[in-house]
Coordinates of C-alpha atoms and ligand atoms in Angstrom, one line a residue:
Chain A
M30 CA 0.0 -0.1 0.2
E31 CA 1.2 3.5 -0.5
A32 CA 3.2 5.0 2.4
L33 CA 0.9 7.7 4.6
L34 CA 3.9 9.1 6.0
K35 CA 7.4 8.5 4.6
I36 CA 10.7 9.8 6.2
D37 CA 13.6 9.8 3.9
H38 CA 17.4 10.0 5.2
L39 CA 16.0 12.3 7.9
H40 CA 18.7 14.7 9.2
I41 CA 18.0 17.0 12.7
Y42 CA 20.5 19.3 14.5
Y43 CA 19.9 21.2 17.5
G44 CA 22.8 23.7 17.0
S45 CA 25.7 21.9 16.4
I46 CA 24.4 18.6 18.1
Q47 CA 23.0 15.9 15.5
A48 CA 20.0 14.4 16.8
L49 CA 18.8 12.4 14.0
K50 CA 21.7 11.0 11.5
G51 CA 19.6 10.1 8.5
I52 CA 16.8 8.2 9.4
S53 CA 14.2 6.4 7.2
L54 CA 10.6 5.1 8.4
E55 CA 7.2 4.8 6.9
V56 CA 3.7 4.2 8.2
T57 CA 1.0 3.1 6.0
P58 CA -2.5 4.0 6.2
G59 CA -4.5 2.0 9.1
E60 CA -1.3 0.9 11.3
I61 CA 0.1 1.5 14.4
V62 CA 3.9 1.9 14.3
C63 CA 6.2 1.9 17.4
V64 CA 9.4 3.6 17.9
L65 CA 11.1 2.0 20.9
G66 CA 14.6 3.8 22.1
A67 CA 16.1 5.0 25.2
N68 CA 16.2 8.5 26.6
G69 CA 17.7 10.6 24.4
A70 CA 17.7 8.1 21.3
G71 CA 15.6 11.0 19.3
K72 CA 12.2 9.7 19.7
S73 CA 10.7 12.8 20.8
T74 CA 13.0 15.2 18.1
L75 CA 11.6 12.6 15.4
L76 CA 7.9 13.5 16.1
R77 CA 8.4 17.2 16.7
A78 CA 10.3 17.3 13.1
I79 CA 7.3 15.1 11.5
S80 CA 4.8 18.0 12.9
G81 CA 7.0 21.2 11.8
L82 CA 8.5 22.3 15.4
L83 CA 12.1 21.5 14.2
P84 CA 13.5 22.8 10.5
I85 CA 14.7 19.5 8.7
S86 CA 18.4 20.1 7.9
K87 CA 18.7 17.1 5.4
G88 CA 16.3 14.4 3.9
D89 CA 12.8 14.8 3.9
I90 CA 9.0 14.1 5.2
L91 CA 6.4 13.1 3.1
F92 CA 2.9 13.0 4.1
C93 CA 0.5 11.6 1.5
A94 CA 3.5 12.3 -1.2
K95 CA 3.6 15.8 -0.3
S96 CA 6.8 17.2 1.3
L97 CA 6.4 18.8 4.7
K98 CA 9.9 20.6 4.3
K99 CA 8.5 24.1 4.0
T100 CA 4.9 23.6 5.9
E101 CA 4.7 25.5 8.9
A102 CA 3.6 23.5 12.0
Y103 CA -0.2 25.0 12.3
R104 CA -0.4 23.8 8.5
I105 CA 0.3 20.3 9.1
V106 CA -2.4 20.1 11.8
I107 CA -4.5 21.3 9.4
D108 CA -3.3 18.7 6.5
G109 CA -4.2 15.5 8.9
I110 CA -1.2 15.2 11.3
S111 CA -2.2 15.5 15.1
H112 CA 0.7 15.4 17.5
V113 CA 0.1 14.7 21.4
P114 CA 3.2 15.9 22.7
E115 CA 5.4 14.3 25.6
G116 CA 4.3 15.6 29.1
R117 CA 0.6 16.4 28.0
R118 CA 1.1 19.8 27.9
V119 CA -2.5 20.8 28.6
F120 CA -3.5 24.1 28.5
S121 CA -3.6 24.1 32.6
T122 CA -5.7 27.5 33.0
L123 CA -8.3 26.9 30.3
S124 CA -11.2 24.5 30.6
V125 CA -11.5 20.9 29.4
E126 CA -13.8 22.4 27.0
E127 CA -11.7 24.9 25.6
N128 CA -8.7 22.6 25.3
L129 CA -10.7 20.3 23.3
N130 CA -12.4 23.3 21.3
L131 CA -8.5 24.4 20.4
G132 CA -8.0 20.7 18.9
A133 CA -10.3 21.9 16.3
F134 CA -9.2 25.3 16.4
N135 CA -9.3 25.5 12.3
R136 CA -13.0 24.3 12.4
R137 CA -14.1 26.8 15.0
G138 CA -16.4 28.3 12.4
N139 CA -18.4 25.3 12.5
P140 CA -19.7 24.4 15.8
Q141 CA -22.2 22.1 14.7
L142 CA -18.8 19.7 13.6
V143 CA -16.9 20.6 16.8
S144 CA -19.7 19.6 18.8
E145 CA -20.0 16.0 16.8
R146 CA -16.4 15.3 17.3
K147 CA -16.3 16.5 20.9
D148 CA -19.0 14.2 21.5
R149 CA -17.0 11.5 19.6
V150 CA -14.2 12.3 22.4
Y151 CA -16.4 12.0 25.4
N152 CA -17.4 8.5 24.3
L153 CA -13.9 7.5 24.4
F154 CA -13.1 9.2 27.5
P155 CA -16.1 9.7 29.5
I156 CA -14.6 11.0 32.5
L157 CA -13.4 14.3 30.3
K158 CA -17.1 14.9 30.0
Q159 CA -17.7 15.2 33.9
R160 CA -14.8 17.3 33.9
E161 CA -15.9 19.5 30.9
K162 CA -16.1 23.0 32.9
Q163 CA -13.0 22.3 34.9
L164 CA -9.6 23.9 34.7
A165 CA -7.4 21.2 32.9
G166 CA -4.4 21.9 35.2
T167 CA -7.0 20.5 38.3
L168 CA -7.1 17.2 36.3
S169 CA -5.1 14.1 37.6
G170 CA -2.3 12.9 35.3
G171 CA -4.0 10.4 33.7
E172 CA -7.5 12.5 33.1
Q173 CA -4.7 15.2 31.7
Q174 CA -3.3 12.5 29.3
M175 CA -6.6 11.4 28.0
L176 CA -7.6 14.9 27.6
A177 CA -4.1 15.4 25.6
I178 CA -5.4 12.4 23.3
G179 CA -8.6 13.6 23.4
R180 CA -7.6 17.1 22.0
G181 CA -5.7 15.5 19.5
L182 CA -8.2 13.9 17.9
M183 CA -10.6 16.8 18.1
S184 CA -8.6 17.9 14.4
D185 CA -9.7 14.5 13.0
P186 CA -6.3 13.3 11.8
R187 CA -5.4 10.8 9.4
L188 CA -2.2 10.2 11.4
L189 CA -1.6 10.4 15.1
L190 CA 1.5 11.1 16.9
L191 CA 1.6 9.8 20.3
D192 CA 4.8 10.7 22.7
E193 CA 4.9 8.7 25.4
P194 CA 1.5 8.2 26.3
S195 CA 1.9 6.0 29.2
L196 CA 4.7 8.0 31.3
G197 CA 4.1 8.3 34.8
L198 CA 0.8 6.5 35.0
A199 CA -0.5 3.4 37.3
P200 CA -0.7 0.3 35.6
I201 CA -4.3 0.1 35.4
L202 CA -4.2 3.3 33.7
V203 CA -1.5 2.5 31.2
K204 CA -3.7 -0.4 30.4
Q205 CA -6.7 1.6 29.8
I206 CA -4.3 4.1 27.6
F207 CA -3.2 1.1 25.1
R208 CA -6.9 -0.3 24.8
I209 CA -7.8 3.1 23.8
I210 CA -4.9 3.7 21.5
K211 CA -6.0 0.4 19.7
E212 CA -9.7 1.7 19.5
I213 CA -8.4 4.8 18.0
N214 CA -6.7 2.9 15.3
E215 CA -9.5 0.7 14.6
Q216 CA -11.9 3.7 14.0
G217 CA -9.4 4.4 10.9
V218 CA -6.6 6.5 12.2
A219 CA -2.9 5.5 12.0
I220 CA -0.4 6.0 14.8
L221 CA 3.3 6.2 15.4
L222 CA 3.7 5.8 18.8
V223 CA 6.9 6.6 20.6
E224 CA 6.8 4.2 24.0
Q225 CA 9.4 3.5 26.9
N226 CA 6.7 0.7 27.8
A227 CA 8.3 -1.7 24.9
R228 CA 6.2 -4.8 26.1
K229 CA 3.0 -3.1 25.7
A230 CA 3.6 -1.0 22.7
L231 CA 4.6 -4.0 20.6
A232 CA 1.5 -5.7 21.7
I233 CA -0.6 -3.6 20.1
A234 CA 1.7 -2.2 17.1
H235 CA 1.7 -3.9 13.8
R236 CA 5.4 -3.2 13.2
G237 CA 8.3 -1.0 15.1
Y238 CA 11.7 0.6 14.9
V239 CA 14.4 0.9 17.4
L240 CA 16.2 4.3 17.7
E241 CA 19.5 4.4 19.2
T242 CA 21.3 7.8 19.3
G243 CA 19.9 8.9 16.4
N244 CA 20.0 5.7 14.2
I245 CA 17.3 3.3 13.5
T246 CA 19.5 0.1 14.4
I247 CA 16.3 -2.3 14.1
S248 CA 13.1 -2.6 12.3
G249 CA 10.3 -5.2 11.5
L250 CA 7.1 -6.5 12.2
S251 CA 6.2 -6.5 16.1
K252 CA 6.5 -10.4 16.5
E253 CA 10.0 -10.1 14.8
L254 CA 10.9 -7.6 17.4
Q255 CA 9.5 -9.6 20.2
N256 CA 11.8 -12.3 19.5
N257 CA 14.8 -10.1 18.6
K258 CA 17.5 -11.0 21.1
K259 CA 18.9 -7.8 21.4
V260 CA 15.4 -5.9 21.8
Q261 CA 14.8 -8.6 24.4
E262 CA 17.9 -7.6 26.5
A263 CA 17.5 -3.9 26.0
Y264 CA 14.1 -3.0 26.0
L265 CA 11.9 -5.9 27.3
G266 CA 14.1 -6.5 30.5
G267 CA 14.6 -10.4 29.6
A268 CA 18.2 -10.0 30.2
A269 CA 18.1 -8.1 33.4
L270 CA 15.3 -10.8 34.5
R271 CA 17.6 -13.8 33.5
R272 CA 20.5 -12.0 35.4
K273 CA 18.3 -12.0 38.7
Chain B
M4 CA -21.5 62.8 50.1
K5 CA -21.8 64.3 47.0
L6 CA -18.4 65.0 46.8
I7 CA -17.2 61.5 47.0
I8 CA -19.6 60.3 44.7
E9 CA -18.3 62.8 42.0
Q10 CA -15.0 61.9 42.9
I11 CA -15.5 58.1 42.4
L12 CA -17.1 59.0 39.1
N13 CA -14.2 61.2 38.0
G14 CA -11.8 58.4 39.3
L15 CA -13.7 55.9 37.2
T16 CA -13.4 57.9 34.2
I17 CA -9.5 58.2 34.3
G18 CA -9.6 54.7 35.7
S19 CA -11.0 53.7 32.2
F20 CA -8.6 55.4 30.3
Y21 CA -6.0 53.5 32.1
S22 CA -8.1 50.1 31.6
L23 CA -7.9 50.8 28.2
I24 CA -4.0 51.7 27.6
A25 CA -3.3 48.5 30.2
L26 CA -5.3 46.2 27.9
G27 CA -2.8 46.7 25.2
Y28 CA 0.3 45.9 27.4
S29 CA -1.3 43.0 29.1
M30 CA -2.2 41.4 26.0
V31 CA 1.1 41.8 24.1
Y32 CA 2.9 40.7 27.3
G33 CA 0.6 37.9 27.7
V34 CA 1.7 36.4 24.1
M35 CA 4.9 37.7 23.7
K36 CA 6.5 38.1 27.4
L37 CA 7.4 41.6 26.0
I38 CA 6.5 44.8 27.3
N39 CA 5.8 47.2 24.8
F40 CA 6.8 50.5 26.0
A41 CA 6.0 52.3 22.5
H42 CA 2.6 51.7 23.6
G43 CA 2.0 54.6 25.8
D44 CA 3.2 56.8 22.7
L45 CA 0.8 54.9 20.4
F46 CA -1.9 56.2 22.5
T47 CA -0.6 59.7 22.1
F48 CA -0.3 59.5 18.3
G49 CA -4.3 58.3 18.6
S50 CA -5.1 61.5 20.7
Y51 CA -3.3 63.4 18.0
L52 CA -5.1 61.6 14.9
G53 CA -8.2 62.5 16.6
Y54 CA -7.4 66.2 17.4
T55 CA -6.1 66.4 13.4
F56 CA -9.4 64.8 12.2
L57 CA -12.0 67.1 14.9
V58 CA -10.1 70.4 15.2
M59 CA -8.2 70.8 11.8
G60 CA -11.4 69.4 9.9
T61 CA -13.9 71.0 12.4
A62 CA -16.1 72.9 10.2
Y63 CA -16.6 69.7 8.1
V64 CA -16.6 67.0 10.5
T65 CA -19.0 68.6 13.0
S66 CA -21.4 69.9 10.7
T67 CA -22.2 66.9 8.5
L68 CA -21.7 64.5 11.3
G69 CA -22.5 66.7 14.5
V70 CA -20.3 67.0 17.4
W71 CA -21.2 63.4 18.8
G72 CA -20.8 61.9 15.2
G73 CA -17.7 63.7 15.1
M74 CA -16.6 62.1 18.2
A75 CA -17.4 58.9 17.1
A76 CA -15.6 59.3 14.0
A77 CA -12.5 60.7 15.6
M78 CA -12.4 57.5 17.8
L79 CA -13.0 55.2 14.9
I80 CA -10.0 57.0 13.2
A81 CA -7.8 57.1 15.6
A82 CA -8.3 53.2 16.4
A83 CA -7.6 52.3 12.7
G84 CA -4.6 54.6 12.5
T85 CA -3.1 53.6 15.8
G86 CA -4.0 49.7 15.2
I87 CA -1.8 49.8 11.8
L88 CA 0.9 51.9 13.7
G89 CA 1.0 49.1 16.4
L90 CA 1.6 46.4 13.5
I91 CA 4.6 48.5 12.0
V92 CA 5.8 48.8 15.0
E93 CA 5.8 45.2 15.6
R94 CA 7.1 44.4 12.5
I95 CA 9.8 47.0 12.4
A96 CA 11.2 47.0 16.2
Y97 CA 10.1 43.6 17.5
R98 CA 9.8 41.0 14.6
P99 CA 13.2 40.9 13.5
I100 CA 14.9 40.5 17.0
Y101 CA 12.8 37.9 18.7
P102 CA 15.1 35.3 17.9
A103 CA 17.4 37.4 19.9
G104 CA 15.8 37.0 23.2
R105 CA 13.7 39.4 25.4
L106 CA 16.5 41.6 27.1
P107 CA 17.3 43.4 23.2
A108 CA 13.3 43.5 22.8
V109 CA 13.2 45.7 25.9
V110 CA 16.0 47.9 24.5
S111 CA 14.1 48.0 20.9
A112 CA 10.8 49.0 22.4
L113 CA 12.4 51.8 24.2
G114 CA 13.9 52.9 21.0
A115 CA 10.2 52.7 19.4
S116 CA 9.1 54.9 22.3
I117 CA 11.4 57.6 21.6
F118 CA 11.1 57.3 18.1
I119 CA 7.1 57.9 17.9
Q120 CA 7.3 60.4 20.6
N121 CA 9.8 62.8 18.8
A122 CA 7.8 61.8 15.3
I123 CA 4.7 63.2 17.1
M124 CA 6.6 66.3 18.0
V125 CA 8.3 66.8 14.7
I126 CA 4.5 66.4 13.0
W127 CA 2.4 68.3 15.1
G128 CA 5.0 70.6 17.4
A129 CA 6.6 71.0 21.0
R130 CA 3.6 72.9 22.1
P131 CA 0.6 71.2 23.4
Q132 CA -2.6 71.6 21.4
A133 CA -6.0 71.5 22.8
Y134 CA -9.3 69.8 21.4
T135 CA -11.4 72.8 20.8
S136 CA -15.0 73.4 22.9
D137 CA -16.9 73.6 19.7
V138 CA -16.0 69.7 18.7
I139 CA -16.9 68.6 22.1
P140 CA -20.1 68.1 23.5
N141 CA -21.6 69.8 26.3
Y142 CA -24.8 68.8 28.3
M143 CA -25.1 68.7 31.5
L144 CA -27.3 66.4 33.2
N145 CA -28.8 66.5 36.9
I146 CA -29.4 63.2 38.7
A147 CA -30.4 63.2 41.9
G148 CA -29.0 66.9 42.9
L149 CA -25.7 65.9 41.3
R150 CA -24.8 68.0 37.9
I151 CA -22.9 65.5 35.8
N152 CA -21.4 65.7 32.3
L153 CA -23.4 63.7 29.7
L154 CA -19.9 63.5 28.0
Q155 CA -18.4 61.7 31.0
I156 CA -21.4 59.1 31.3
I157 CA -20.9 58.4 27.5
I158 CA -17.2 57.8 28.1
L159 CA -17.6 55.4 31.0
L160 CA -20.2 53.5 29.1
L161 CA -18.0 53.3 26.0
S162 CA -15.0 52.3 27.9
F163 CA -17.0 49.5 29.6
L164 CA -18.8 48.5 26.1
L165 CA -15.3 48.0 24.8
M166 CA -13.9 46.3 27.9
G167 CA -17.0 44.0 27.9
I168 CA -16.8 43.1 24.1
L169 CA -13.1 42.4 24.7
Y170 CA -13.6 40.3 27.3
Y171 CA -16.2 38.5 25.7
V172 CA -14.1 37.6 23.0
V173 CA -11.0 36.8 24.8
Q174 CA -12.6 34.7 27.6
K175 CA -16.0 33.3 25.7
T176 CA -14.9 32.5 22.3
T177 CA -12.5 29.7 20.9
F178 CA -10.5 32.5 19.5
G179 CA -9.8 34.1 22.7
A180 CA -9.1 30.4 24.0
A181 CA -6.4 30.7 21.4
I182 CA -5.0 33.8 22.5
R183 CA -4.6 32.4 26.1
A184 CA -3.2 29.3 25.0
S185 CA -1.0 31.1 22.8
A186 CA 0.0 32.9 25.8
L187 CA 0.7 29.9 27.9
D188 CA 2.6 27.7 25.6
R189 CA 3.2 28.8 22.1
E190 CA 4.5 25.5 20.9
T191 CA 1.4 23.2 21.9
A192 CA -0.7 26.0 20.1
A193 CA 0.9 25.5 17.1
L194 CA 0.1 21.7 17.6
M195 CA -3.7 22.8 17.4
G196 CA -3.4 24.7 14.3
I197 CA -3.1 28.0 15.5
N198 CA -1.3 30.5 13.5
I199 CA 0.7 32.5 16.0
N200 CA 0.8 35.1 13.5
L201 CA -2.7 35.6 13.3
I202 CA -2.6 36.1 17.0
I203 CA 0.3 38.6 16.9
F204 CA -1.8 40.6 14.6
F205 CA -4.8 40.6 16.6
I206 CA -3.0 42.0 20.0
F207 CA -0.8 44.2 18.3
A208 CA -3.7 45.4 16.1
L209 CA -6.1 45.8 18.8
G210 CA -4.2 46.8 22.1
P211 CA -2.9 49.7 20.2
A212 CA -6.8 50.4 18.9
L213 CA -8.0 50.5 22.2
G214 CA -5.1 53.0 23.3
G215 CA -5.9 55.2 20.5
V216 CA -9.8 55.5 21.4
A217 CA -8.6 56.2 25.0
G218 CA -6.3 58.9 23.4
V219 CA -9.2 60.7 21.6
M220 CA -11.3 60.3 25.2
V221 CA -8.5 62.0 27.0
G222 CA -8.5 64.9 24.4
I223 CA -11.9 65.4 24.9
Y224 CA -12.2 65.1 28.6
Y225 CA -9.2 67.2 29.3
R226 CA -8.7 69.4 26.0
K227 CA -5.3 69.7 26.4
I228 CA -3.1 67.2 24.7
S229 CA 1.0 67.1 24.5
F230 CA 3.4 65.0 22.7
V231 CA 5.0 63.6 25.9
M232 CA 1.8 62.9 27.5
G233 CA 2.1 59.0 26.7
W234 CA 5.1 58.6 29.2
N235 CA 2.5 59.8 32.3
Y236 CA -0.3 57.7 31.1
G237 CA 1.9 54.9 29.9
L238 CA 3.4 54.4 33.2
K239 CA -0.1 54.6 35.3
A240 CA -1.6 52.0 32.9
F241 CA 1.6 50.0 32.9
T242 CA 0.9 49.9 36.7
A243 CA -2.5 49.3 36.6
T244 CA -1.5 46.0 34.3
I245 CA 0.8 45.2 37.3
L246 CA -2.0 46.0 39.7
G247 CA -4.2 43.6 38.1
G248 CA -1.5 40.8 37.2
I249 CA 0.2 41.3 34.2
G250 CA -0.8 39.3 31.0
N251 CA -4.2 38.8 32.6
I252 CA -7.0 40.8 30.4
P253 CA -9.8 41.1 33.3
G254 CA -7.0 42.0 35.7
A255 CA -6.0 45.2 33.5
M256 CA -9.4 46.3 33.6
I257 CA -9.8 46.1 37.1
G258 CA -6.4 47.5 37.8
G259 CA -7.2 50.2 35.9
L260 CA -10.6 51.1 37.5
I261 CA -9.0 50.8 41.1
L262 CA -5.9 53.1 40.1
G263 CA -8.3 55.9 38.9
V264 CA -10.4 55.6 41.7
L265 CA -7.2 55.5 44.2
E266 CA -5.9 58.5 42.5
M267 CA -9.0 60.6 42.5
L268 CA -9.8 60.0 46.1
G269 CA -6.0 60.4 47.2
S270 CA -5.9 63.6 45.7
T271 CA -9.3 64.7 46.9
Y272 CA -8.8 63.6 50.5
I273 CA -5.0 63.6 51.3
S274 CA -3.0 65.6 48.7
T275 CA -3.3 66.5 45.0
A276 CA 0.7 67.0 44.9
Y277 CA 1.1 63.8 46.6
K278 CA -2.0 61.8 44.5
D279 CA 1.2 59.6 42.6
V280 CA 2.9 58.7 45.7
F281 CA -0.2 57.4 47.0
V282 CA -0.6 55.5 43.6
F283 CA 2.9 53.9 43.6
L284 CA 2.3 52.9 47.4
V285 CA -0.3 50.9 47.0
L286 CA 1.4 49.3 43.9
I287 CA 4.0 48.5 46.2
L288 CA 2.0 47.0 48.8
V289 CA 0.2 45.1 46.5
L290 CA 3.3 43.7 45.0
I291 CA 5.0 42.9 48.5
F292 CA 1.5 40.8 49.8
R293 CA 0.5 39.5 46.1
P294 CA 3.3 39.6 43.7
T295 CA 1.2 38.2 41.1
G296 CA -1.0 41.1 41.2
L297 CA -4.9 40.8 42.2
L298 CA -5.7 38.6 39.4
G299 CA -2.6 36.8 38.5
E300 CA -2.4 33.2 38.8
K301 CA 1.3 32.5 38.1
V302 CA 4.5 33.8 39.5
A303 CA 6.0 36.2 36.8
E304 CA 8.8 35.1 35.0
K305 CA 12.0 36.3 34.8
V306 CA 12.6 39.3 32.1
Ligands
LIG27 N1 16.4 22.1 22.5 C1 17.3 21.2 22.2 N2 18.6 21.7 22.3 C2 19.7 20.7 22.4 N3 19.7 19.7 22.2 C3 18.5 19.0 22.5 C4 17.3 19.4 22.2 N4 16.5 18.9 22.5 C5 16.9 17.2 22.8 N5 18.3 17.4 22.5 C6 19.0 16.3 22.2 O1 18.6 15.5 21.4 C7 18.9 14.3 21.5 C8 17.6 13.5 21.5 O2 16.4 14.2 22.5 P1 14.8 13.6 22.4 O3 14.1 14.4 23.2 O4 14.6 13.4 20.9 O5 15.1 12.0 22.8 P2 13.9 11.2 23.5 O6 14.4 9.8 22.6 O7 12.7 11.5 23.4 O8 14.4 10.9 25.2 P3 13.2 10.8 26.3 O9 13.1 9.5 26.2 O10 14.0 11.1 27.5 O11 12.0 11.5 25.7 C9 19.3 14.0 23.2 O12 20.8 13.8 23.1 C10 19.0 15.6 23.5 O13 20.1 15.6 24.6
LIG28 MG1 11.2 12.1 24.3

């Protein structure tokens, strides 16, 4: 199938520090693709480059076969890529509802449509409906993550970028978040998922990539990664367990 | 009792000038984290634009539109002209140096202020000018034994109306939420599809436009205007901004009104000579006991 997102030998620098060293990657429609990697590997850098927050030094990012190299971040959302950033970044002094409304900022002229999309988000996360008028900063960590994902869905994206959605959540919430990610995907949204929780990520992803200090070192179907010795040792805690 | 009501009314009137100007400081600071020191001079520019339109074109304007119509037209023209100048200042003085950080922007803001002030002096002269009485409506009302100038009531109502509209837009609409979101976290705002340039355009046009309207109001209310008045009004309005909580829009409105009333009461019951001392004393007390201002939530960031 034609790729929805195609990353072609992408180089990203922060000043003189090179964070991504010519990586290539693809997401096809309907897929969940996960990116695994240690702290500082460049996972967030990759997502930030896709959503237009970082300038591309070399290489290209194609979305629906169109280069995003010269597209500004706010345009990329309108084109159909939604980025749920690391650390949730909800607008803390705005209400839950205002946060959601902003997710569909470009459609603010069509309240009917915005309200339909909000209902869809409330269906996925009923707790947000109860918290509608509350300030986002007063939500619990798990609720803020749900809000961040819900807000990301408000633009009705074709591709959803999720940066460590399970970070800092209690195990029961982690389980719930992963279930919902799968549900969102089943509704037809392709997902590029960055995760520290490799076990859970590989369990729902179709394919995965391993990123190490700016290079992709391993890639393949989730099953292949789960069975890969190096992945087991480095990311699935297999070796650590055995050593004990 | 009569005196105190009159003084409170006068205080609210001056206070509404401060509020209208303070809104510009606060909106710009909220989104850009930049104190637009040229803002006081934009206010002066608005006042002079209104003066030119009304006084220079007096025979024509007042005879076709009447005194009230002339006043309204002068405010519209001052708002438009000052709004455009605000955008030009952003383009020339601030935009090129955003990447350099905040301190250079402060210096550039001061430069813009001096430049505009001097340009006004060159265009309109160094001597103070006056809005002449033939362009100013003059109807006295008699309300419960108080003689009140209708003009003052209109100025107050108009200020409240403008502030009410702005409050509604900023606090109740999605566009307003986008302004507040851009002030909190510009990067994440971009991820929502918010074009920051649209927000910058809005705040740098609307803030000065409100200041321009205040400029015409001051001209009509006090008659005398001078090219340096932006300094004094700017300082008071900036104080009002801090008092209400910088970056907080309802705070700027309330801060201005409180400051105006304090100033009037202070000069009536304490001393005219010390009215500014009184005002700044209150500011210092607020900053000691509530450093974020009356309505501010966040601790102010380092400049
Ligand atoms: N703004 C920045 N300026 C300079 N270097 C940066 C910046 N942001 C990230 N880096 C560097 O780029 C590299 C990749 O960072 P990135 O945030 O993409 O890692 P990550 O894989 O998301 O890590 P984590 O799992 O901790 O979130 C790191 O070495 C980091 O120090
Ligand atoms: Mg990261």
